[in-house]
Short mmCIF file of C-alpha atoms in Angstrom, two decimals:
data_model
loop_
_atom_site.label_atom_id
_atom_site.label_comp_id
_atom_site.label_asym_id
_atom_site.label_seq_id
_atom_site.Cartn_x
_atom_site.Cartn_y
_atom_site.Cartn_z
CA UNK A 1 -0.01 0.16 -0.15
CA UNK A 2 2.54 2.54 0.79
CA UNK A 3 4.13 2.14 -2.17
CA UNK A 4 4.16 4.39 -4.78
CA UNK A 5 2.53 4.31 -8.18
CA UNK A 6 4.23 5.23 -11.29
CA UNK A 7 5.57 4.46 -14.45
CA UNK A 8 7.05 5.01 -17.43
CA UNK A 9 7.77 6.76 -20.49
CA UNK A 10 5.80 5.54 -23.33
CA UNK A 11 7.79 3.24 -25.74
CA UNK A 12 7.87 4.35 -28.92
CA UNK A 13 8.59 1.99 -31.49
CA UNK A 14 8.86 1.65 -35.33
CA UNK A 15 5.93 0.29 -37.24
CA UNK A 16 6.60 -4.16 -37.64
CA UNK A 17 5.14 -3.85 -41.19
CA UNK A 18 7.54 -2.56 -44.19
CA UNK A 19 7.46 -0.14 -45.63
CA UNK A 20 6.67 3.78 -45.88
CA UNK A 21 3.74 5.15 -43.23
CA UNK A 22 1.56 6.94 -44.54
CA UNK A 23 0.14 8.83 -41.20
CA UNK A 24 2.21 11.35 -40.11
CA UNK A 25 1.78 9.80 -36.27
CA UNK A 26 4.66 8.18 -33.46
CA UNK A 27 3.47 4.77 -33.26
CA UNK A 28 3.70 3.68 -28.94
CA UNK A 29 3.89 0.51 -27.66
CA UNK A 30 1.24 -0.30 -26.38
CA UNK A 31 1.45 -1.51 -22.29
CA UNK A 32 0.24 -4.90 -22.22
CA UNK A 33 -0.57 -7.22 -19.66
CA UNK A 34 -0.99 -11.20 -20.77
CA UNK A 35 -1.78 -13.98 -18.63
CA UNK A 36 -3.23 -17.41 -18.58
CA UNK A 37 -6.41 -19.20 -16.82
CA UNK A 38 -7.48 -22.79 -17.02
CA UNK A 39 -9.06 -22.22 -20.22
CA UNK A 40 -8.21 -19.24 -22.19
CA UNK A 41 -4.86 -16.44 -22.20
CA UNK A 42 -6.34 -13.02 -21.86
CA UNK A 43 -4.35 -9.70 -23.09
CA UNK A 44 -5.07 -6.61 -21.90
CA UNK A 45 -3.34 -3.33 -24.10
CA UNK A 46 -3.49 -0.18 -22.67
CA UNK A 47 -4.01 2.44 -25.95
CA UNK A 48 -5.50 5.95 -24.15
CA UNK A 49 -7.48 7.62 -26.04
CA UNK A 50 -7.68 5.23 -29.21
CA UNK A 51 -12.01 4.82 -29.55
CA UNK A 52 -13.29 1.49 -30.19
CA UNK A 53 -13.82 1.52 -33.99
CA UNK A 54 -10.23 2.66 -34.54
CA UNK A 55 -9.06 -0.37 -32.67
CA UNK A 56 -7.61 -3.06 -36.04
CA UNK A 57 -6.78 -6.66 -34.64
CA UNK A 58 -5.05 -8.70 -37.15
CA UNK A 59 -4.21 -12.41 -37.25
CA UNK A 60 -2.66 -13.91 -40.32
CA UNK A 61 -1.06 -17.23 -39.46
CA UNK A 62 -0.28 -17.10 -36.23
CA UNK A 63 1.01 -13.81 -36.45
CA UNK A 64 -1.93 -11.07 -34.08
CA UNK A 65 -1.06 -7.73 -34.73
CA UNK A 66 -3.17 -5.29 -32.31
CA UNK A 67 -3.11 -1.53 -33.87
CA UNK A 68 -5.29 1.65 -32.80
CA UNK A 69 -5.47 5.05 -34.60
CA UNK A 70 -5.32 8.14 -32.80
CA UNK A 71 -7.21 10.92 -33.70
CA UNK A 72 -5.81 14.58 -31.74
CA UNK A 73 -8.25 15.90 -29.53
CA UNK A 74 -8.03 20.10 -30.85
CA UNK A 75 -6.98 22.08 -28.34
CA UNK A 76 -8.74 25.56 -30.21
CA UNK A 77 -6.58 28.80 -27.65
CA UNK A 78 -4.48 27.00 -25.90
CA UNK A 79 -0.92 26.44 -25.90
CA UNK A 80 0.92 23.46 -23.83
CA UNK A 81 2.69 24.04 -21.19
CA UNK A 82 4.19 20.51 -19.73
CA UNK A 83 4.04 17.14 -20.98
CA UNK A 84 4.27 14.43 -19.40
CA UNK A 85 2.76 11.88 -22.47
CA UNK A 86 3.13 12.07 -26.48
CA UNK A 87 0.46 11.10 -28.22
CA UNK A 88 0.63 9.38 -30.86
CA UNK A 89 -0.97 5.43 -32.56
CA UNK A 90 -0.17 2.16 -30.53
CA UNK A 91 0.70 -1.21 -32.48
CA UNK A 92 2.06 -4.47 -30.88
CA UNK A 93 2.56 -7.94 -32.58
CA UNK A 94 2.30 -11.46 -31.14
CA UNK A 95 3.36 -14.25 -31.36
CA UNK A 96 0.65 -16.99 -30.86
CA UNK A 97 1.22 -20.70 -29.59
CA UNK A 98 -0.11 -23.48 -31.33
CA UNK A 99 -2.74 -24.01 -28.13
CA UNK A 100 -4.54 -21.23 -28.95
CA UNK A 101 -8.47 -21.83 -30.93
CA UNK A 102 -8.38 -19.12 -33.44
CA UNK A 103 -11.97 -19.30 -34.72
CA UNK A 104 -13.24 -17.77 -31.30
CA UNK A 105 -10.68 -14.87 -30.07
CA UNK A 106 -12.79 -12.26 -29.02
CA UNK A 107 -12.03 -8.55 -29.02
CA UNK A 108 -13.46 -5.85 -26.73
CA UNK A 109 -12.34 -2.39 -26.56
CA UNK A 110 -13.16 -0.40 -23.66
CA UNK A 111 -12.18 2.73 -21.95
CA UNK A 112 -9.42 2.98 -24.01
CA UNK A 113 -8.02 -0.56 -22.95
CA UNK A 114 -7.98 -3.56 -25.44
CA UNK A 115 -8.67 -7.13 -24.10
CA UNK A 116 -8.64 -9.65 -25.81
CA UNK A 117 -9.76 -13.86 -24.77
CA UNK A 118 -8.03 -16.44 -26.77
CA UNK A 119 -9.81 -19.64 -25.72
CA UNK A 120 -7.51 -22.94 -25.51
CA UNK A 121 -8.01 -25.71 -28.50
CA UNK A 122 -9.68 -28.63 -26.38
CA UNK A 123 -6.00 -30.26 -26.73
CA UNK A 124 -4.35 -27.89 -24.58
CA UNK A 125 -7.07 -27.24 -22.10
CA UNK A 126 -4.54 -28.66 -18.53
CA UNK A 127 -6.50 -31.73 -17.04
CA UNK A 128 -6.55 -33.13 -13.93
CA UNK A 129 -5.79 -36.72 -14.08
CA UNK A 130 -7.12 -39.29 -11.10
CA UNK A 131 -4.71 -41.84 -9.28
CA UNK A 132 -6.40 -44.72 -8.70
CA UNK A 133 -4.69 -46.94 -5.59
CA UNK A 134 -2.87 -49.94 -6.84
CA UNK B 1 28.92 16.40 -39.73
CA UNK B 2 31.40 18.51 -37.30
CA UNK B 3 32.99 21.26 -39.53
CA UNK B 4 36.84 21.54 -37.95
CA UNK B 5 38.99 23.81 -40.07
CA UNK B 6 41.26 20.66 -41.28
CA UNK B 7 43.16 22.79 -43.91
CA UNK B 8 45.23 25.01 -41.54
CA UNK B 9 45.40 22.85 -38.94
CA UNK B 10 45.42 19.49 -39.68
CA UNK B 11 44.30 17.12 -37.69
CA UNK B 12 42.07 17.88 -35.20
CA UNK B 13 41.44 14.81 -32.03
CA UNK B 14 39.54 16.70 -29.77
CA UNK B 15 37.01 17.52 -32.52
CA UNK B 16 37.04 13.48 -32.57
CA UNK B 17 36.56 13.89 -28.69
CA UNK B 18 33.38 16.18 -28.64
CA UNK B 19 31.80 14.38 -31.55
CA UNK B 20 32.01 11.23 -29.47
CA UNK B 21 30.94 13.12 -26.71
CA UNK B 22 27.62 13.85 -27.91
CA UNK B 23 26.95 10.60 -29.54
CA UNK B 24 27.63 9.24 -26.19
CA UNK B 25 25.32 12.33 -24.64
CA UNK B 26 22.39 11.50 -27.27
CA UNK B 27 22.55 7.78 -27.01
CA UNK B 28 21.76 8.15 -22.79
CA UNK B 29 19.31 11.36 -23.53
CA UNK B 30 16.66 8.80 -25.50
CA UNK B 31 17.02 6.11 -22.63
CA UNK B 32 15.06 3.98 -24.62
CA UNK B 33 17.06 1.24 -22.42
CA UNK B 34 15.67 2.55 -18.78
CA UNK B 35 12.81 4.58 -18.56
CA UNK B 36 12.88 6.89 -15.51
CA UNK B 37 9.98 6.65 -13.69
CA UNK B 38 7.32 8.76 -13.58
CA UNK B 39 5.17 10.36 -11.27
CA UNK B 40 0.97 8.37 -12.46
CA UNK B 41 -1.10 8.97 -13.98
CA UNK B 42 0.90 11.61 -16.78
CA UNK B 43 -0.40 14.45 -17.59
CA UNK B 44 -0.06 17.38 -20.29
CA UNK B 45 -1.28 21.37 -19.37
CA UNK B 46 -2.57 23.13 -21.42
CA UNK B 47 -3.60 27.29 -21.15
CA UNK B 48 -5.58 29.39 -23.21
CA UNK B 49 -6.48 33.40 -22.96
CA UNK B 50 -8.78 32.41 -19.05
CA UNK B 51 -8.45 28.95 -18.81
CA UNK B 52 -6.30 25.88 -17.76
CA UNK B 53 -6.90 22.15 -19.18
CA UNK B 54 -5.17 19.14 -17.69
CA UNK B 55 -5.27 15.83 -19.44
CA UNK B 56 -4.23 12.91 -18.21
CA UNK B 57 -3.77 9.00 -19.54
CA UNK B 58 -5.79 7.08 -16.96
CA UNK B 59 -6.71 3.67 -19.17
CA UNK B 60 -9.36 1.20 -18.20
CA UNK B 61 -11.03 3.93 -15.65
CA UNK B 62 -14.37 5.83 -15.90
CA UNK B 63 -15.59 8.69 -14.43
CA UNK B 64 -17.03 6.61 -11.14
CA UNK B 65 -13.37 5.81 -10.59
CA UNK B 66 -11.68 9.29 -9.97
CA UNK B 67 -11.66 11.70 -8.00
CA UNK B 68 -11.19 15.65 -8.23
CA UNK B 69 -10.32 17.97 -5.37
CA UNK B 70 -9.33 21.43 -7.03
CA UNK B 71 -7.71 23.99 -3.34
CA UNK B 72 -6.77 27.18 -5.11
CA UNK B 73 -4.04 26.39 -7.53
CA UNK B 74 -3.52 22.98 -6.87
CA UNK B 75 -5.77 20.03 -8.64
CA UNK B 76 -5.67 16.76 -6.70
CA UNK B 77 -6.71 13.55 -9.23
CA UNK B 78 -6.81 10.57 -7.47
CA UNK B 79 -8.46 6.95 -7.44
CA UNK B 80 -7.64 3.41 -8.07
CA UNK B 81 -6.10 1.13 -10.81
CA UNK B 82 -7.92 -2.42 -10.40
CA UNK B 83 -6.93 -5.66 -12.33
CA UNK B 84 -9.58 -8.17 -13.40
CA UNK B 85 -10.38 -10.57 -10.60
CA UNK B 86 -9.72 -13.53 -12.51
CA UNK B 87 -6.14 -12.47 -13.16
CA UNK B 88 -4.68 -12.93 -9.39
CA UNK B 89 -5.20 -16.53 -9.83
CA UNK B 90 -3.58 -16.38 -13.10
CA UNK B 91 -0.63 -17.99 -14.09
CA UNK B 92 1.74 -14.45 -15.64
CA UNK B 93 3.15 -13.96 -18.75
CA UNK B 94 3.44 -10.32 -18.95
CA UNK B 95 2.75 -7.62 -16.86
CA UNK B 96 3.22 -3.82 -17.39
CA UNK B 97 0.56 -2.18 -17.07
CA UNK B 98 0.44 -0.40 -14.24
CA UNK B 99 -2.14 -0.92 -11.16
CA UNK B 100 -2.24 0.32 -7.38
CA UNK B 101 -3.51 3.21 -5.68
CA UNK B 102 -3.01 6.57 -6.45
CA UNK B 103 -2.93 10.60 -5.80
CA UNK B 104 -0.98 13.03 -7.52
CA UNK B 105 -1.54 16.77 -7.05
CA UNK B 106 -0.89 19.50 -9.97
CA UNK B 107 0.38 22.57 -9.67
CA UNK B 108 -1.98 25.13 -11.88
CA UNK B 109 -0.40 28.86 -13.27
CA UNK B 110 -3.12 30.63 -11.48
CA UNK B 111 -6.31 30.24 -9.08
CA UNK B 112 -8.40 28.74 -10.33
CA UNK B 113 -12.84 28.87 -9.17
CA UNK B 114 -14.45 25.37 -8.03
CA UNK B 115 -17.05 26.52 -9.81
CA UNK B 116 -16.51 26.29 -12.97
CA UNK B 117 -15.43 23.37 -13.70
CA UNK B 118 -15.55 20.54 -16.53
CA UNK B 119 -14.11 17.15 -16.53
CA UNK B 120 -14.99 14.42 -18.99
CA UNK B 121 -13.50 11.03 -19.71
CA UNK B 122 -13.35 10.02 -23.39
CA UNK B 123 -11.56 6.51 -23.74
CA UNK B 124 -9.39 6.61 -21.20
CA UNK B 125 -8.26 10.10 -20.82
CA UNK B 126 -9.23 12.73 -18.46
CA UNK B 127 -9.42 16.17 -19.72
CA UNK B 128 -10.30 18.60 -16.91
CA UNK B 129 -11.07 22.08 -17.72
CA UNK B 130 -10.47 25.19 -15.25
CA UNK B 131 -11.82 28.86 -15.42
CA UNK B 132 -9.56 31.38 -13.60
CA UNK B 133 -12.27 33.19 -11.48
CA UNK B 134 -13.33 36.36 -13.10
CA UNK B 135 -11.90 39.15 -9.92
CA UNK B 136 -8.11 37.64 -11.18
CA UNK B 137 -7.83 37.81 -15.21
CA UNK B 138 -5.64 40.22 -16.53
CA UNK B 139 -7.13 42.80 -17.65
CA UNK B 140 -5.93 45.81 -20.30
CA UNK B 141 -5.85 49.31 -18.85
CA UNK B 142 -5.72 52.08 -21.52
CA UNK B 143 -3.99 54.98 -21.20
CA UNK B 144 -4.88 58.39 -21.52
CA UNK B 145 -2.86 61.15 -23.47
CA UNK B 146 -2.15 64.33 -22.32
#
């Protein structure tokens, strides 16, 4: 409880795909949590300022790409005097393991947080093995 | 490229050393390797003619989760960032999103009127607009000629 909550500066990245970017925005790597429960793997990514309609989740073979396009809010008549975070797009690429059931991945975006629920394939679920007394 | 007077004085070893030093400084300034901890939440401050806007990145939170307090020329943002219940007993692969209780007080450039504050949440970005009290606003004074 006594520990002060801190964060680190956003990490800028070079977009994963080769070639020129057609948008003049900075691209950040979203802070991401990945955890695994008994029957699914959950990916949670922070993309503040990105509306649900501007989130793009792409799965190509085993490569999962998440992308969020940011629309700058106009602050007409105001000037920025102190800045601790930058505004820009988000992008991050993950490689999925074989045990994810790719047809049942669910994505939701709320309050600037993208959540991906990826169910494990039947064959990959953990099973409890009962031990018989001999 | 650093321009040195090669012609008259010959090779200048100090120019190369200065260049090396500049390169090293730039390497550490970028600090991509060891980003320094910063206060939570990170804020941007905008100033207009008679108002000030504070924006803060608070992804995952909504209006009910955050408390704003204004006292003279300070704004305090406090709240808690929780993680999902199911995550507590899960196996973790990556944990980068900060969570916990936070409270941050931001000094504003002038006193603000607590009755004229507008705050909104937009996709995890908090925006608070505060007005300068009428009495404190700068006034143009006409200079009388003779």
